[in-house]
Coordinates of C-alpha atoms and ligand atoms in Angstrom, one line a residue:
X1 CA -10.2 -135.3 56.6
X2 CA -10.4 -131.7 55.6
X3 CA -7.4 -129.9 54.1
X4 CA -5.4 -127.7 56.5
X5 CA -5.9 -124.0 56.0
X6 CA -2.8 -121.9 55.1
X7 CA -2.8 -120.5 58.6
X8 CA -2.8 -123.9 60.2
X9 CA 0.2 -124.7 57.9
X10 CA 1.9 -121.6 59.2
X11 CA 1.2 -122.6 62.8
X12 CA 2.7 -126.1 62.1
X13 CA 5.7 -124.4 60.4
X14 CA 5.0 -126.2 57.1
X15 CA 5.1 -122.9 55.3
X16 CA 7.1 -119.8 56.2
X17 CA 5.8 -116.5 57.6
X18 CA 7.4 -113.4 58.9
X19 CA 6.5 -114.1 62.5
X20 CA 6.2 -111.1 64.9
X21 CA 5.2 -112.9 68.0
X22 CA 4.4 -116.5 69.2
X23 CA 3.2 -118.1 72.4
X24 CA 1.3 -121.2 73.4
X25 CA -2.0 -119.8 72.4
X26 CA -1.4 -117.6 69.4
X27 CA 0.7 -116.5 66.5
X28 CA 1.2 -113.0 65.0
X29 CA 2.8 -112.6 61.5
X30 CA 3.0 -110.0 58.8
X31 CA 0.3 -110.1 56.0
X32 CA 1.8 -111.0 52.6
X33 CA -0.4 -108.4 50.9
X34 CA -0.1 -105.4 53.3
X35 CA -2.9 -102.8 53.2
X36 CA -1.1 -100.4 55.4
X37 CA 2.6 -99.6 56.3
X38 CA 2.1 -101.9 59.3
X39 CA -0.2 -104.9 58.7
X40 CA 0.0 -108.0 60.7
X41 CA -2.4 -110.8 61.6
X42 CA -3.0 -112.3 65.0
X43 CA -4.5 -115.8 65.0
X44 CA -5.3 -118.4 67.7
X45 CA -3.5 -121.7 67.5
X46 CA -6.8 -123.3 68.2
X47 CA -8.7 -124.0 64.9
X48 CA -11.7 -121.7 65.0
X49 CA -13.1 -120.9 61.5
X50 CA -14.4 -117.4 62.1
X51 CA -15.9 -115.0 64.6
X52 CA -19.2 -116.9 64.2
X53 CA -17.5 -120.0 65.6
X54 CA -16.2 -118.5 68.8
X55 CA -17.8 -120.2 71.8
X56 CA -18.2 -119.2 75.5
X57 CA -15.3 -121.5 76.3
X58 CA -13.0 -119.3 74.1
X59 CA -13.5 -116.2 76.2
X60 CA -10.0 -116.3 77.9
X61 CA -8.4 -117.0 74.5
X62 CA -10.0 -114.1 72.8
X63 CA -9.1 -111.8 75.7
X64 CA -5.5 -113.0 75.3
X65 CA -5.5 -112.3 71.6
X66 CA -6.6 -108.7 72.2
X67 CA -4.0 -108.2 74.9
X68 CA -1.4 -109.4 72.4
X69 CA -2.8 -107.0 69.7
X70 CA -2.4 -104.1 72.1
X71 CA 1.1 -105.0 73.1
X72 CA 2.3 -105.6 69.6
X73 CA 0.7 -102.4 68.3
X74 CA 2.7 -100.5 70.9
X75 CA 5.9 -102.4 70.2
X76 CA 5.5 -101.7 66.4
X77 CA 4.9 -98.0 66.9
X78 CA 1.3 -97.7 65.7
X79 CA -0.5 -97.4 69.0
X80 CA 0.0 -93.7 69.6
X81 CA -1.5 -92.5 66.3
X82 CA -4.1 -95.2 66.2
X83 CA -4.7 -98.4 64.3
X84 CA -7.5 -100.6 63.0
X85 CA -8.4 -104.1 64.0
X86 CA -10.6 -106.1 61.5
X87 CA -11.9 -109.6 61.4
X88 CA -13.6 -110.5 58.1
X89 CA -16.4 -113.0 58.7
X90 CA -18.0 -114.9 55.9
X91 CA -18.6 -114.2 52.2
X92 CA -20.0 -110.6 52.3
X93 CA -17.0 -109.6 54.4
X94 CA -14.5 -111.3 51.9
X95 CA -13.1 -113.8 54.4
X96 CA -10.7 -115.8 52.4
X97 CA -9.0 -118.0 55.1
X98 CA -11.3 -120.0 57.3
X99 CA -9.2 -119.7 60.4
X100 CA -10.0 -116.9 62.8
X101 CA -7.7 -114.0 62.4
X102 CA -7.5 -110.3 63.3
X103 CA -6.0 -107.9 60.9
X104 CA -4.0 -105.2 62.7
X105 CA -3.3 -102.2 60.5
X106 CA -1.6 -98.9 61.2
X107 CA 0.8 -96.3 60.0
X108 CA -1.8 -94.4 57.9
X109 CA -5.3 -92.9 58.4
X110 CA -8.4 -95.1 57.7
X111 CA -11.7 -93.8 56.6
X112 CA -15.0 -94.4 58.2
X113 CA -17.5 -95.9 57.3
X114 CA -15.4 -98.5 55.5
X115 CA -16.1 -99.0 51.8
Ligands
AMP201 P1 -9.2 -112.4 55.0 O1 -9.6 -112.0 53.6 O2 -9.8 -111.6 56.1 O3 -9.6 -113.9 55.2 O4 -7.7 -112.2 55.1 C1 -6.7 -113.2 54.8 C2 -5.4 -112.5 54.8 O5 -4.4 -113.4 54.8 C3 -5.2 -111.7 53.5 O6 -5.0 -110.3 53.9 C4 -3.9 -112.3 52.9 O7 -3.1 -111.3 52.3 C5 -3.3 -113.0 54.1 N1 -2.5 -114.1 53.7 C6 -2.8 -115.2 52.9 N2 -1.8 -116.1 52.9 C7 -0.8 -115.6 53.7 C8 0.5 -116.0 54.0 N3 1.0 -117.2 53.6 N4 1.2 -115.3 54.9 C9 0.7 -114.1 55.4 N5 -0.5 -113.6 55.1 C10 -1.2 -114.4 54.2

């Protein structure tokens, strides 16, 4: 059996996290190494390794995750000025945790194109 990812351990409450929001389908918690004044992660409870592993059966789930992102961004006060949503996928994008997650960052300006 493969070892649980750190995010699966957070879902299973085996390790602590600063949880922002939770429902049956997803969990949102603050990143331990924030890259912006507001930086949280939104993850599905379903174990999906990355964007590349999302299937057609996950459409409703992914839609739900983005609805939660928008709601939390508004609640945490970053929606008006704007925020960035990022999902690193694979080695070149520096994905370190192989459990699908969306970084939601706000509270400062972000450059484009990214470095
Ligand atoms: P990525 O590089 O896209 O896979 O991002 C993984 C993110 O998870 C990084 O920004 C880490 O700082 C964050 N992270 C790792 N462990 C934890 C943890 N225990 N609680 C909250 N965030 C974490």
